Amino acid sequence: MTDSVSPTPGGHPTPTPDFTPAQRARGRALRRAQLPWALGGRITGLALTLVLGLTPAGAGLVSAVGDWFGGSRTARVLAGAAALVLLGQLAQLPFGAGARSVRARFGLVTQGWAGWAVDALRGLALTLLLALPVAFGLYALTDRSPEYWWLPAAGAAALLTAALSFLYPLLVEPVFNRFTPMEPGPLREALLGLAERDGVRVRDVLVADASRRTTALNAYVSGLGATRRIVAYDTLLSTAEPREVELVVAHELGHVKHRDVLTGTVLGAVGAAVVVALLGLASGWDALLSASGATDAADPRSMPLLAAVAALLGALSGPVQCAVSRAVETRADRHALELTGDPEQFIAMQRRLALTNVSDVDPPRVLELLFATHPSATRRIAAARAWRARRPSASELVV
């Protein structure tokens, strides 16, 4: 696709806008309608966690639910962890429902409320399956060494983070989506050829049945090593041109080429270890323990305090993580341009993604800095045009 041009008053051609005022207004309206629900959910979840962790309320909750199951230390650990997870999920539920209603009004939801509820229960079950063994292991360590428990716990957190990164596409993704191999044909061959030309080994090309939940478009490359595969939403395949699908996948291959998944896993593992170390420091602070109603780190009633500190650290580090993510996504965009040499289709692909996903193509800068994991559509398109302008023309390549 080439940019259309219109004459300026001085007679010089300039590109016409990539998005009409109506399209910009639609994306802006969705963002404004969703923002109260998104911010409300974050603030409510953090506030609940802080109240439970920094007051005796959390300690009382752990004691009460533990007593329902016999009052033993193990009962307090497991029942307390389950209660914290359940309360957190219940607090988020109305905000998730509100955001879903907004997205449904904009035509982005194809799933009914029953399916949404089933997905919420699946998410809860997965969270409990992870949280309960982690809590049990954590308090087994604190029981053995109330002062230095965080040393082995930090190593275990790093290993668990790395393992989950490897196992996620095999164990978690299939819980929410069905994946089928892409039918043999020109597009599958083009995607595999793109990966081969990029020097990236992939196990398969799969199609996710995203259309039973949403009309949004996406594709990604998931997994490490033997679990790596290209995954395309069926909505993307039914809506976008084959060349646009290739551009989306080329972007995702850029993450693999630059080892973004591996780097992210390593950084996540290091971050998990650092968080556990900071939790160890917090659990030794008498003022915090006194405020929370716990005696020491080995006391299961300290669990809400640890959860509160972890949540606060996550909230504070959020903007930094978003900034890193935007830089990584920008690099992947550049990789897609270099791999395909097709800025026109890249721009067409960005327009299609933005319009179909009803994105705010030019959001307020403060929101972008605080919450955006990807550059805005206008920034990505401008970067593609800048790349095209820097690329040598065919005549310049002739020697």
C-alpha atoms as a printed R data frame, in Angstrom:
    type eleno elety resid chain resno       x       y      z
1   ATOM     1    CA   MET     A     1   0.000   0.000  0.000
2   ATOM     2    CA   THR     A     2   1.329   3.458 -0.865
3   ATOM     3    CA   ASP     A     3   0.455   6.638  0.944
4   ATOM     4    CA   SER     A     4  -2.162   8.731 -0.808
5   ATOM     5    CA   VAL     A     5  -1.320  12.403 -1.150
6   ATOM     6    CA   SER     A     6  -3.232  15.622 -1.265
7   ATOM     7    CA   PRO     A     7  -1.959  19.039 -2.330
8   ATOM     8    CA   THR     A     8  -1.277  21.656  0.306
9   ATOM     9    CA   PRO     A     9  -2.116  25.311 -0.339
10  ATOM    10    CA   GLY     A    10   1.439  25.789 -1.556
11  ATOM    11    CA   GLY     A    11   1.084  22.902 -3.980
12  ATOM    12    CA   HIS     A    12   3.387  20.491 -2.096
13  ATOM    13    CA   PRO     A    13   2.009  16.954 -1.655
14  ATOM    14    CA   THR     A    14   1.671  15.693  1.910
15  ATOM    15    CA   PRO     A    15   0.431  12.313  3.142
16  ATOM    16    CA   THR     A    16  -3.232  12.180  4.051
17  ATOM    17    CA   PRO     A    17  -3.949  11.217  7.673
18  ATOM    18    CA   ASP     A    18  -3.731   7.502  8.417
19  ATOM    19    CA   PHE     A    19  -6.883   7.652 10.533
20  ATOM    20    CA   THR     A    20 -10.005   9.698  9.998
21  ATOM    21    CA   PRO     A    21 -11.383  11.901 12.793
22  ATOM    22    CA   ALA     A    22 -14.184   9.370 13.291
23  ATOM    23    CA   GLN     A    23 -11.727   6.493 13.662
24  ATOM    24    CA   ARG     A    24  -9.615   8.449 16.141
25  ATOM    25    CA   ALA     A    25 -12.719   9.405 18.086
26  ATOM    26    CA   ARG     A    26 -13.900   5.783 18.278
27  ATOM    27    CA   GLY     A    27 -10.583   4.567 19.720
28  ATOM    28    CA   ARG     A    28 -10.493   7.490 22.136
29  ATOM    29    CA   ALA     A    29 -14.058   6.751 23.258
30  ATOM    30    CA   LEU     A    30 -13.208   3.123 24.011
31  ATOM    31    CA   ARG     A    31 -10.135   4.158 25.977
32  ATOM    32    CA   ARG     A    32 -12.117   6.671 28.015
33  ATOM    33    CA   ALA     A    33 -14.910   4.185 28.698
34  ATOM    34    CA   GLN     A    34 -12.486   1.440 29.784
35  ATOM    35    CA   LEU     A    35 -10.143   3.590 31.843
36  ATOM    36    CA   PRO     A    36 -12.332   3.922 34.965
37  ATOM    37    CA   TRP     A    37 -12.785   0.168 35.106
38  ATOM    38    CA   ALA     A    38  -9.087  -0.554 34.521
39  ATOM    39    CA   LEU     A    39  -7.861   2.019 37.047
40  ATOM    40    CA   GLY     A    40 -10.627   1.139 39.481
41  ATOM    41    CA   GLY     A    41  -9.628  -2.512 39.396
42  ATOM    42    CA   ARG     A    42  -5.962  -1.735 39.967
43  ATOM    43    CA   ILE     A    43  -6.604   0.714 42.786
44  ATOM    44    CA   THR     A    44  -9.160  -1.506 44.506
45  ATOM    45    CA   GLY     A    45  -6.936  -4.574 44.303
46  ATOM    46    CA   LEU     A    46  -3.909  -2.721 45.645
47  ATOM    47    CA   ALA     A    47  -5.924  -1.007 48.384
48  ATOM    48    CA   LEU     A    48  -7.439  -4.308 49.536
49  ATOM    49    CA   THR     A    49  -4.022  -5.963 49.628
50  ATOM    50    CA   LEU     A    50  -2.493  -3.082 51.598
51  ATOM    51    CA   VAL     A    51  -5.345  -2.992 54.108
52  ATOM    52    CA   LEU     A    52  -5.080  -6.722 54.734
53  ATOM    53    CA   GLY     A    53  -1.280  -6.631 54.912
54  ATOM    54    CA   LEU     A    54  -0.654  -3.496 56.929
55  ATOM    55    CA   THR     A    55  -3.399  -3.935 59.517
56  ATOM    56    CA   PRO     A    56  -4.357  -6.864 61.761
57  ATOM    57    CA   ALA     A    57  -7.313  -7.567 59.445
58  ATOM    58    CA   GLY     A    58  -5.237  -9.883 57.274
59  ATOM    59    CA   ALA     A    59  -3.826 -11.768 60.247
60  ATOM    60    CA   GLY     A    60  -7.351 -12.192 61.612
61  ATOM    61    CA   LEU     A    61  -8.522 -13.530 58.248
62  ATOM    62    CA   VAL     A    62  -5.722 -16.120 58.113
63  ATOM    63    CA   SER     A    63  -6.467 -17.231 61.679
64  ATOM    64    CA   ALA     A    64 -10.200 -17.467 61.079
65  ATOM    65    CA   VAL     A    65 -10.099 -19.498 57.874
66  ATOM    66    CA   GLY     A    66  -7.334 -21.679 59.304
67  ATOM    67    CA   ASP     A    67  -9.513 -22.471 62.313
68  ATOM    68    CA   TRP     A    68 -12.290 -23.624 59.960
69  ATOM    69    CA   PHE     A    69  -9.940 -26.408 58.811
70  ATOM    70    CA   GLY     A    70  -8.563 -27.490 62.185
71  ATOM    71    CA   GLY     A    71  -6.343 -24.568 63.179
72  ATOM    72    CA   SER     A    72  -3.018 -26.252 62.416
73  ATOM    73    CA   ARG     A    73  -0.134 -24.297 60.955
74  ATOM    74    CA   THR     A    74  -0.561 -26.046 57.596
75  ATOM    75    CA   ALA     A    75  -4.286 -25.278 57.612
76  ATOM    76    CA   ARG     A    76  -3.553 -21.605 58.238
77  ATOM    77    CA   VAL     A    77  -1.011 -21.496 55.407
78  ATOM    78    CA   LEU     A    78  -3.171 -23.202 52.789
79  ATOM    79    CA   ALA     A    79  -6.546 -21.779 53.820
80  ATOM    80    CA   GLY     A    80  -5.033 -18.333 54.284
81  ATOM    81    CA   ALA     A    81  -3.458 -18.391 50.829
82  ATOM    82    CA   ALA     A    82  -6.718 -19.557 49.277
83  ATOM    83    CA   ALA     A    83  -8.680 -16.843 51.086
84  ATOM    84    CA   LEU     A    84  -6.317 -14.107 49.882
85  ATOM    85    CA   VAL     A    85  -6.564 -15.342 46.307
86  ATOM    86    CA   LEU     A    86 -10.358 -15.586 46.448
87  ATOM    87    CA   LEU     A    87 -10.766 -12.119 47.949
88  ATOM    88    CA   GLY     A    88  -8.445 -10.641 45.346
89  ATOM    89    CA   GLN     A    89 -10.348 -12.290 42.512
90  ATOM    90    CA   LEU     A    90 -13.724 -11.225 43.925
91  ATOM    91    CA   ALA     A    91 -12.530  -7.629 44.257
92  ATOM    92    CA   GLN     A    92 -11.477  -7.608 40.604
93  ATOM    93    CA   LEU     A    93 -14.619  -9.329 39.304
94  ATOM    94    CA   PRO     A    94 -16.939  -6.296 38.968
95  ATOM    95    CA   PHE     A    95 -14.226  -4.267 37.264
96  ATOM    96    CA   GLY     A    96 -13.498  -7.064 34.816
97  ATOM    97    CA   ALA     A    97 -17.206  -7.362 34.099
98  ATOM    98    CA   GLY     A    98 -17.460  -3.625 33.556
99  ATOM    99    CA   ALA     A    99 -14.546  -3.589 31.132
100 ATOM   100    CA   ARG     A   100 -16.049  -6.551 29.290
101 ATOM   101    CA   SER     A   101 -19.367  -4.716 28.936
102 ATOM   102    CA   VAL     A   102 -17.580  -1.710 27.459
103 ATOM   103    CA   ARG     A   103 -15.689  -3.853 24.962
104 ATOM   104    CA   ALA     A   104 -18.918  -5.629 24.035
105 ATOM   105    CA   ARG     A   105 -20.548  -2.268 23.207
106 ATOM   106    CA   PHE     A   106 -17.682  -1.613 20.797
107 ATOM   107    CA   GLY     A   107 -18.109  -4.987 19.101
108 ATOM   108    CA   LEU     A   108 -14.939  -6.571 20.478
109 ATOM   109    CA   VAL     A   109 -16.586  -9.391 22.448
110 ATOM   110    CA   THR     A   110 -18.099 -12.507 20.920
111 ATOM   111    CA   GLN     A   111 -18.287 -14.573 24.106
112 ATOM   112    CA   GLY     A   112 -21.375 -14.723 26.301
113 ATOM   113    CA   TRP     A   113 -21.439 -14.114 30.022
114 ATOM   114    CA   ALA     A   114 -21.475 -17.838 30.750
115 ATOM   115    CA   GLY     A   115 -18.250 -18.345 28.803
116 ATOM   116    CA   TRP     A   116 -16.723 -15.335 30.523
117 ATOM   117    CA   ALA     A   117 -17.616 -16.804 33.925
118 ATOM   118    CA   VAL     A   118 -16.103 -20.172 32.980
119 ATOM   119    CA   ASP     A   119 -12.871 -18.447 31.966
120 ATOM   120    CA   ALA     A   120 -12.827 -16.575 35.282
121 ATOM   121    CA   LEU     A   121 -13.197 -19.877 37.150
122 ATOM   122    CA   ARG     A   122 -10.421 -21.413 35.079
123 ATOM   123    CA   GLY     A   123  -8.165 -18.489 35.905
124 ATOM   124    CA   LEU     A   124  -9.002 -18.853 39.589
125 ATOM   125    CA   ALA     A   125  -8.255 -22.581 39.528
126 ATOM   126    CA   LEU     A   126  -4.889 -22.022 37.851
127 ATOM   127    CA   THR     A   127  -3.992 -19.305 40.358
128 ATOM   128    CA   LEU     A   128  -4.856 -21.584 43.275
129 ATOM   129    CA   LEU     A   129  -2.899 -24.478 41.758
130 ATOM   130    CA   LEU     A   130   0.158 -22.238 41.705
131 ATOM   131    CA   ALA     A   131  -0.381 -20.209 44.879
132 ATOM   132    CA   LEU     A   132  -1.091 -23.046 47.326
133 ATOM   133    CA   PRO     A   133   2.103 -25.072 46.700
134 ATOM   134    CA   VAL     A   134   4.138 -21.844 46.666
135 ATOM   135    CA   ALA     A   135   2.677 -20.770 50.009
136 ATOM   136    CA   PHE     A   136   3.254 -24.224 51.495
137 ATOM   137    CA   GLY     A   137   6.876 -24.293 50.346
138 ATOM   138    CA   LEU     A   138   7.490 -20.710 51.472
139 ATOM   139    CA   TYR     A   139   6.298 -21.331 55.008
140 ATOM   140    CA   ALA     A   140   8.164 -24.633 55.178
141 ATOM   141    CA   LEU     A   141  11.308 -22.555 54.601
142 ATOM   142    CA   THR     A   142  10.337 -19.904 57.145
143 ATOM   143    CA   ASP     A   143   9.701 -22.655 59.696
144 ATOM   144    CA   ARG     A   144  13.214 -24.010 59.190
145 ATOM   145    CA   SER     A   145  14.893 -20.603 59.236
146 ATOM   146    CA   PRO     A   146  12.771 -17.604 60.270
147 ATOM   147    CA   GLU     A   147  15.676 -15.205 59.582
148 ATOM   148    CA   TYR     A   148  17.267 -16.558 56.379
149 ATOM   149    CA   TRP     A   149  14.371 -18.282 54.672
150 ATOM   150    CA   TRP     A   150  14.512 -15.783 51.833
151 ATOM   151    CA   LEU     A   151  17.892 -17.072 50.567
152 ATOM   152    CA   PRO     A   152  16.637 -20.478 49.337
153 ATOM   153    CA   ALA     A   153  13.234 -18.953 48.557
154 ATOM   154    CA   ALA     A   154  14.835 -16.442 46.180
155 ATOM   155    CA   GLY     A   155  16.552 -19.246 44.273
156 ATOM   156    CA   ALA     A   156  13.337 -21.250 44.147
157 ATOM   157    CA   ALA     A   157  11.396 -18.222 42.874
158 ATOM   158    CA   ALA     A   158  13.909 -17.726 40.069
159 ATOM   159    CA   LEU     A   159  13.731 -21.382 39.046
160 ATOM   160    CA   LEU     A   160   9.924 -21.398 39.175
161 ATOM   161    CA   THR     A   161   9.734 -18.293 36.975
162 ATOM   162    CA   ALA     A   162  11.988 -19.907 34.370
163 ATOM   163    CA   ALA     A   163  10.038 -23.183 34.474
164 ATOM   164    CA   LEU     A   164   6.705 -21.426 34.028
165 ATOM   165    CA   SER     A   165   8.045 -19.546 31.003
166 ATOM   166    CA   PHE     A   166   8.921 -22.875 29.379
167 ATOM   167    CA   LEU     A   167   5.746 -24.700 30.391
168 ATOM   168    CA   TYR     A   168   3.211 -21.889 29.840
169 ATOM   169    CA   PRO     A   169   2.470 -22.719 26.172
170 ATOM   170    CA   LEU     A   170   2.079 -26.399 27.013
171 ATOM   171    CA   LEU     A   171   0.039 -26.232 30.221
172 ATOM   172    CA   VAL     A   172  -1.674 -22.841 30.477
173 ATOM   173    CA   GLU     A   173  -2.476 -21.654 26.949
174 ATOM   174    CA   PRO     A   174  -4.537 -24.793 26.119
175 ATOM   175    CA   VAL     A   175  -6.771 -24.110 29.132
176 ATOM   176    CA   PHE     A   176  -8.151 -20.965 27.484
177 ATOM   177    CA   ASN     A   177  -7.810 -21.666 23.771
178 ATOM   178    CA   ARG     A   178  -7.919 -24.559 21.360
179 ATOM   179    CA   PHE     A   179  -5.010 -24.775 18.964
180 ATOM   180    CA   THR     A   180  -5.039 -26.542 15.635
181 ATOM   181    CA   PRO     A   181  -2.221 -26.845 13.089
182 ATOM   182    CA   MET     A   182  -2.545 -24.364 10.245
183 ATOM   183    CA   GLU     A   183  -3.738 -26.025  7.066
184 ATOM   184    CA   PRO     A   184  -0.970 -26.653  4.510
185 ATOM   185    CA   GLY     A   185  -0.901 -23.916  1.941
186 ATOM   186    CA   PRO     A   186   0.883 -20.790  0.730
187 ATOM   187    CA   LEU     A   187   0.470 -18.835  3.991
188 ATOM   188    CA   ARG     A   188   1.826 -21.615  6.179
189 ATOM   189    CA   GLU     A   189   4.771 -22.068  3.843
190 ATOM   190    CA   ALA     A   190   5.354 -18.310  3.798
191 ATOM   191    CA   LEU     A   191   5.406 -18.137  7.605
192 ATOM   192    CA   LEU     A   192   7.745 -21.111  7.936
193 ATOM   193    CA   GLY     A   193   9.926 -19.654  5.196
194 ATOM   194    CA   LEU     A   194  10.007 -16.343  7.026
195 ATOM   195    CA   ALA     A   195  11.201 -18.077 10.192
196 ATOM   196    CA   GLU     A   196  13.802 -20.079  8.257
197 ATOM   197    CA   ARG     A   197  15.109 -16.960  6.535
198 ATOM   198    CA   ASP     A   198  15.349 -15.319  9.938
199 ATOM   199    CA   GLY     A   199  17.273 -18.255 11.366
200 ATOM   200    CA   VAL     A   200  14.540 -19.060 13.906
201 ATOM   201    CA   ARG     A   201  13.532 -22.673 14.489
202 ATOM   202    CA   VAL     A   202   9.831 -23.157 15.206
203 ATOM   203    CA   ARG     A   203   8.049 -26.373 16.005
204 ATOM   204    CA   ASP     A   204   4.790 -25.633 14.197
205 ATOM   205    CA   VAL     A   205   2.328 -22.989 13.016
206 ATOM   206    CA   LEU     A   206  -0.899 -23.106 15.016
207 ATOM   207    CA   VAL     A   207  -4.253 -21.332 14.823
208 ATOM   208    CA   ALA     A   208  -5.934 -20.219 18.060
209 ATOM   209    CA   ASP     A   209  -9.731 -20.113 18.206
210 ATOM   210    CA   ALA     A   210  -9.778 -16.540 19.531
211 ATOM   211    CA   SER     A   211 -12.992 -15.755 17.632
212 ATOM   212    CA   ARG     A   212 -15.104 -17.462 20.282
213 ATOM   213    CA   ARG     A   213 -14.088 -14.663 22.667
214 ATOM   214    CA   THR     A   214 -13.143 -11.609 20.662
215 ATOM   215    CA   THR     A   215 -12.888  -9.916 17.287
216 ATOM   216    CA   ALA     A   216  -9.422  -8.542 18.131
217 ATOM   217    CA   LEU     A   217  -6.459  -9.490 15.929
218 ATOM   218    CA   ASN     A   218  -3.140 -10.891 17.118
219 ATOM   219    CA   ALA     A   219  -0.362 -13.397 16.541
220 ATOM   220    CA   TYR     A   220   2.631 -14.368 18.611
221 ATOM   221    CA   VAL     A   221   5.558 -16.738 18.921
222 ATOM   222    CA   SER     A   222   5.536 -18.563 22.241
223 ATOM   223    CA   GLY     A   223   7.715 -21.045 24.040
224 ATOM   224    CA   LEU     A   224  11.419 -21.706 24.341
225 ATOM   225    CA   GLY     A   225  13.415 -24.298 22.452
226 ATOM   226    CA   ALA     A   226  11.325 -27.375 21.724
227 ATOM   227    CA   THR     A   227   8.075 -25.638 22.730
228 ATOM   228    CA   ARG     A   228   8.438 -22.693 20.330
229 ATOM   229    CA   ARG     A   229   5.622 -22.237 17.839
230 ATOM   230    CA   ILE     A   230   4.007 -19.524 15.761
231 ATOM   231    CA   VAL     A   231   0.416 -18.884 16.840
232 ATOM   232    CA   ALA     A   232  -2.053 -16.809 14.810
233 ATOM   233    CA   TYR     A   233  -5.539 -15.828 15.925
234 ATOM   234    CA   ASP     A   234  -8.206 -17.147 13.592
235 ATOM   235    CA   THR     A   235  -9.603 -13.598 13.585
236 ATOM   236    CA   LEU     A   236  -6.360 -12.371 12.027
237 ATOM   237    CA   LEU     A   237  -6.380 -15.047  9.350
238 ATOM   238    CA   SER     A   238  -9.981 -14.314  8.390
239 ATOM   239    CA   THR     A   239  -9.562 -10.528  8.320
240 ATOM   240    CA   ALA     A   240  -6.046  -9.529  7.271
241 ATOM   241    CA   GLU     A   241  -4.310  -9.922  3.947
242 ATOM   242    CA   PRO     A   242  -1.732 -12.758  3.876
243 ATOM   243    CA   ARG     A   243   1.107 -10.238  3.564
244 ATOM   244    CA   GLU     A   244  -0.163  -8.403  6.652
245 ATOM   245    CA   VAL     A   245  -0.169 -11.700  8.558
246 ATOM   246    CA   GLU     A   246   3.447 -12.160  7.518
247 ATOM   247    CA   LEU     A   247   4.284  -8.687  8.871
248 ATOM   248    CA   VAL     A   248   2.693  -9.494 12.231
249 ATOM   249    CA   VAL     A   249   4.631 -12.762 12.443
250 ATOM   250    CA   ALA     A   250   7.851 -11.024 11.331
251 ATOM   251    CA   HIS     A   251   7.436  -8.676 14.289
252 ATOM   252    CA   GLU     A   252   6.986 -11.636 16.624
253 ATOM   253    CA   LEU     A   253  10.010 -13.383 15.134
254 ATOM   254    CA   GLY     A   254  11.956 -10.256 16.036
255 ATOM   255    CA   HIS     A   255  11.311 -11.044 19.696
256 ATOM   256    CA   VAL     A   256  12.813 -14.486 19.181
257 ATOM   257    CA   LYS     A   257  15.721 -13.243 17.082
258 ATOM   258    CA   HIS     A   258  16.695 -10.733 19.745
259 ATOM   259    CA   ARG     A   259  16.099 -13.322 22.490
260 ATOM   260    CA   ASP     A   260  13.407 -11.184 24.084
261 ATOM   261    CA   VAL     A   261  11.586 -14.202 25.530
262 ATOM   262    CA   LEU     A   262  14.796 -15.622 26.973
263 ATOM   263    CA   THR     A   263  15.919 -12.222 28.227
264 ATOM   264    CA   GLY     A   264  12.491 -11.584 29.696
265 ATOM   265    CA   THR     A   265  12.597 -14.954 31.421
266 ATOM   266    CA   VAL     A   266  16.039 -14.249 32.883
267 ATOM   267    CA   LEU     A   267  15.031 -10.755 33.992
268 ATOM   268    CA   GLY     A   268  11.793 -12.143 35.406
269 ATOM   269    CA   ALA     A   269  13.733 -14.779 37.331
270 ATOM   270    CA   VAL     A   270  16.146 -12.174 38.687
271 ATOM   271    CA   GLY     A   271  13.228  -9.873 39.514
272 ATOM   272    CA   ALA     A   272  11.444 -12.669 41.364
273 ATOM   273    CA   ALA     A   273  14.578 -13.360 43.399
274 ATOM   274    CA   VAL     A   274  14.980  -9.659 44.228
275 ATOM   275    CA   VAL     A   275  11.343  -9.383 45.297
276 ATOM   276    CA   VAL     A   276  11.738 -12.378 47.611
277 ATOM   277    CA   ALA     A   277  14.878 -10.826 49.087
278 ATOM   278    CA   LEU     A   278  12.972  -7.584 49.738
279 ATOM   279    CA   LEU     A   279  10.177  -9.604 51.307
280 ATOM   280    CA   GLY     A   280  12.807 -11.110 53.591
281 ATOM   281    CA   LEU     A   281  13.855  -7.627 54.666
282 ATOM   282    CA   ALA     A   282  10.242  -6.568 55.202
283 ATOM   283    CA   SER     A   283   9.464  -9.649 57.267
284 ATOM   284    CA   GLY     A   284  12.281  -8.716 59.647
285 ATOM   285    CA   TRP     A   285  11.014  -5.169 60.201
286 ATOM   286    CA   ASP     A   286   9.390  -5.138 63.627
287 ATOM   287    CA   ALA     A   287   7.212  -2.106 62.857
288 ATOM   288    CA   LEU     A   288   5.650  -3.831 59.853
289 ATOM   289    CA   LEU     A   289   5.157  -7.103 61.698
290 ATOM   290    CA   SER     A   290   3.518  -5.280 64.595
291 ATOM   291    CA   ALA     A   291   1.192  -3.387 62.261
292 ATOM   292    CA   SER     A   292   0.207  -6.603 60.492
293 ATOM   293    CA   GLY     A   293  -0.486  -8.550 63.677
294 ATOM   294    CA   ALA     A   294   2.142 -11.228 62.963
295 ATOM   295    CA   THR     A   295   4.964 -12.284 65.265
296 ATOM   296    CA   ASP     A   296   7.648 -13.184 62.720
297 ATOM   297    CA   ALA     A   297   8.138 -14.508 59.183
298 ATOM   298    CA   ALA     A   298   7.384 -18.068 60.288
299 ATOM   299    CA   ASP     A   299   3.936 -17.006 61.491
300 ATOM   300    CA   PRO     A   300   1.377 -17.789 58.732
301 ATOM   301    CA   ARG     A   301  -0.382 -14.553 59.703
302 ATOM   302    CA   SER     A   302   2.520 -12.701 58.016
303 ATOM   303    CA   MET     A   303   1.229 -13.882 54.619
304 ATOM   304    CA   PRO     A   304  -0.970 -10.811 53.970
305 ATOM   305    CA   LEU     A   305   1.998  -8.568 54.816
306 ATOM   306    CA   LEU     A   306   4.226 -10.354 52.284
307 ATOM   307    CA   ALA     A   307   1.466 -10.146 49.678
308 ATOM   308    CA   ALA     A   308   1.062  -6.410 50.337
309 ATOM   309    CA   VAL     A   309   4.777  -5.691 49.961
310 ATOM   310    CA   ALA     A   310   4.926  -7.752 46.750
311 ATOM   311    CA   ALA     A   311   1.886  -5.918 45.334
312 ATOM   312    CA   LEU     A   312   3.373  -2.523 46.195
313 ATOM   313    CA   LEU     A   313   6.679  -3.434 44.545
314 ATOM   314    CA   GLY     A   314   4.794  -4.578 41.457
315 ATOM   315    CA   ALA     A   315   2.833  -1.324 41.249
316 ATOM   316    CA   LEU     A   316   5.956   0.821 41.632
317 ATOM   317    CA   SER     A   317   7.890  -1.126 39.009
318 ATOM   318    CA   GLY     A   318   5.013  -1.091 36.503
319 ATOM   319    CA   PRO     A   319   5.999   2.075 34.573
320 ATOM   320    CA   VAL     A   320   9.597   0.857 34.269
321 ATOM   321    CA   GLN     A   321   8.423  -2.491 32.918
322 ATOM   322    CA   CYS     A   322   6.177  -0.690 30.428
323 ATOM   323    CA   ALA     A   323   9.065   1.492 29.237
324 ATOM   324    CA   VAL     A   324  11.253  -1.574 28.670
325 ATOM   325    CA   SER     A   325   8.394  -3.308 26.856
326 ATOM   326    CA   ARG     A   326   7.849  -0.348 24.522
327 ATOM   327    CA   ALA     A   327  11.554  -0.301 23.642
328 ATOM   328    CA   VAL     A   328  11.475  -4.043 22.942
329 ATOM   329    CA   GLU     A   329   8.370  -3.687 20.754
330 ATOM   330    CA   THR     A   330   9.981  -0.844 18.807
331 ATOM   331    CA   ARG     A   331  12.991  -3.041 18.098
332 ATOM   332    CA   ALA     A   332  10.719  -5.874 16.962
333 ATOM   333    CA   ASP     A   333   8.951  -3.466 14.581
334 ATOM   334    CA   ARG     A   334  12.305  -2.508 13.093
335 ATOM   335    CA   HIS     A   335  13.191  -6.175 12.734
336 ATOM   336    CA   ALA     A   336   9.952  -6.821 10.846
337 ATOM   337    CA   LEU     A   337  10.776  -3.991  8.439
338 ATOM   338    CA   GLU     A   338  14.303  -5.246  7.889
339 ATOM   339    CA   LEU     A   339  13.183  -8.844  7.425
340 ATOM   340    CA   THR     A   340  10.424  -8.067  4.933
341 ATOM   341    CA   GLY     A   341  11.591  -4.784  3.427
342 ATOM   342    CA   ASP     A   342   7.929  -3.836  3.080
343 ATOM   343    CA   PRO     A   343   7.095  -0.616  4.978
344 ATOM   344    CA   GLU     A   344   3.903  -0.071  2.962
345 ATOM   345    CA   GLN     A   345   2.366  -3.346  4.121
346 ATOM   346    CA   PHE     A   346   3.707  -2.750  7.623
347 ATOM   347    CA   ILE     A   347   1.785   0.526  7.720
348 ATOM   348    CA   ALA     A   348  -1.305  -1.201  6.321
349 ATOM   349    CA   MET     A   349  -0.982  -3.871  8.977
350 ATOM   350    CA   GLN     A   350  -0.698  -1.301 11.780
351 ATOM   351    CA   ARG     A   351  -3.783   0.501 10.490
352 ATOM   352    CA   ARG     A   352  -5.765  -2.728 10.347
353 ATOM   353    CA   LEU     A   353  -4.719  -3.773 13.845
354 ATOM   354    CA   ALA     A   354  -5.559  -0.354 15.277
355 ATOM   355    CA   LEU     A   355  -8.952  -0.108 13.592
356 ATOM   356    CA   THR     A   356 -10.064  -3.681 14.240
357 ATOM   357    CA   ASN     A   357  -8.883  -3.596 17.870
358 ATOM   358    CA   VAL     A   358 -10.429  -0.109 18.289
359 ATOM   359    CA   SER     A   359  -7.152   1.267 19.630
360 ATOM   360    CA   ASP     A   360  -6.601   4.817 20.748
361 ATOM   361    CA   VAL     A   361  -4.041   5.588 18.058
362 ATOM   362    CA   ASP     A   362  -2.582   8.615 19.842
363 ATOM   363    CA   PRO     A   363  -3.299   8.380 23.593
364 ATOM   364    CA   PRO     A   364  -2.284  11.007 26.188
365 ATOM   365    CA   ARG     A   365   1.424  10.785 26.806
366 ATOM   366    CA   VAL     A   366   1.065  10.300 30.555
367 ATOM   367    CA   LEU     A   367  -1.151   7.245 30.075
368 ATOM   368    CA   GLU     A   368   1.275   5.853 27.518
369 ATOM   369    CA   LEU     A   369   4.215   6.294 29.899
370 ATOM   370    CA   LEU     A   370   2.406   4.733 32.845
371 ATOM   371    CA   PHE     A   371   0.496   1.861 31.284
372 ATOM   372    CA   ALA     A   372   1.293   1.214 27.614
373 ATOM   373    CA   THR     A   373   3.341  -1.873 26.777
374 ATOM   374    CA   HIS     A   374   3.410  -0.982 23.045
375 ATOM   375    CA   PRO     A   375   4.023   2.279 21.219
376 ATOM   376    CA   SER     A   376   0.885   3.923 19.848
377 ATOM   377    CA   ALA     A   377  -0.183   3.187 16.280
378 ATOM   378    CA   THR     A   378   0.770   6.676 15.115
379 ATOM   379    CA   ARG     A   379   4.273   6.293 16.572
380 ATOM   380    CA   ARG     A   380   4.732   2.891 14.947
381 ATOM   381    CA   ILE     A   381   3.576   4.166 11.575
382 ATOM   382    CA   ALA     A   382   5.810   7.247 11.861
383 ATOM   383    CA   ALA     A   383   8.771   4.998 12.706
384 ATOM   384    CA   ALA     A   384   8.043   2.858  9.628
385 ATOM   385    CA   ARG     A   385   8.011   5.942  7.411
386 ATOM   386    CA   ALA     A   386  11.262   7.144  8.970
387 ATOM   387    CA   TRP     A   387  12.813   3.728  8.284
388 ATOM   388    CA   ARG     A   388  11.610   3.887  4.685
389 ATOM   389    CA   ALA     A   389  13.100   7.352  4.261
390 ATOM   390    CA   ARG     A   390  16.490   6.125  5.517
391 ATOM   391    CA   ARG     A   391  16.510   3.046  3.272
392 ATOM   392    CA   PRO     A   392  18.705   3.429  0.168
393 ATOM   393    CA   SER     A   393  16.779   3.581 -3.092
394 ATOM   394    CA   ALA     A   394  17.395   1.091 -5.871
395 ATOM   395    CA   SER     A   395  19.478   3.652 -7.786
396 ATOM   396    CA   GLU     A   396  21.657   4.282 -4.751
397 ATOM   397    CA   LEU     A   397  22.357   0.557 -4.447
398 ATOM   398    CA   VAL     A   398  23.691   0.371 -8.025
399 ATOM   399    CA   VAL     A   399  27.471   0.642 -8.125
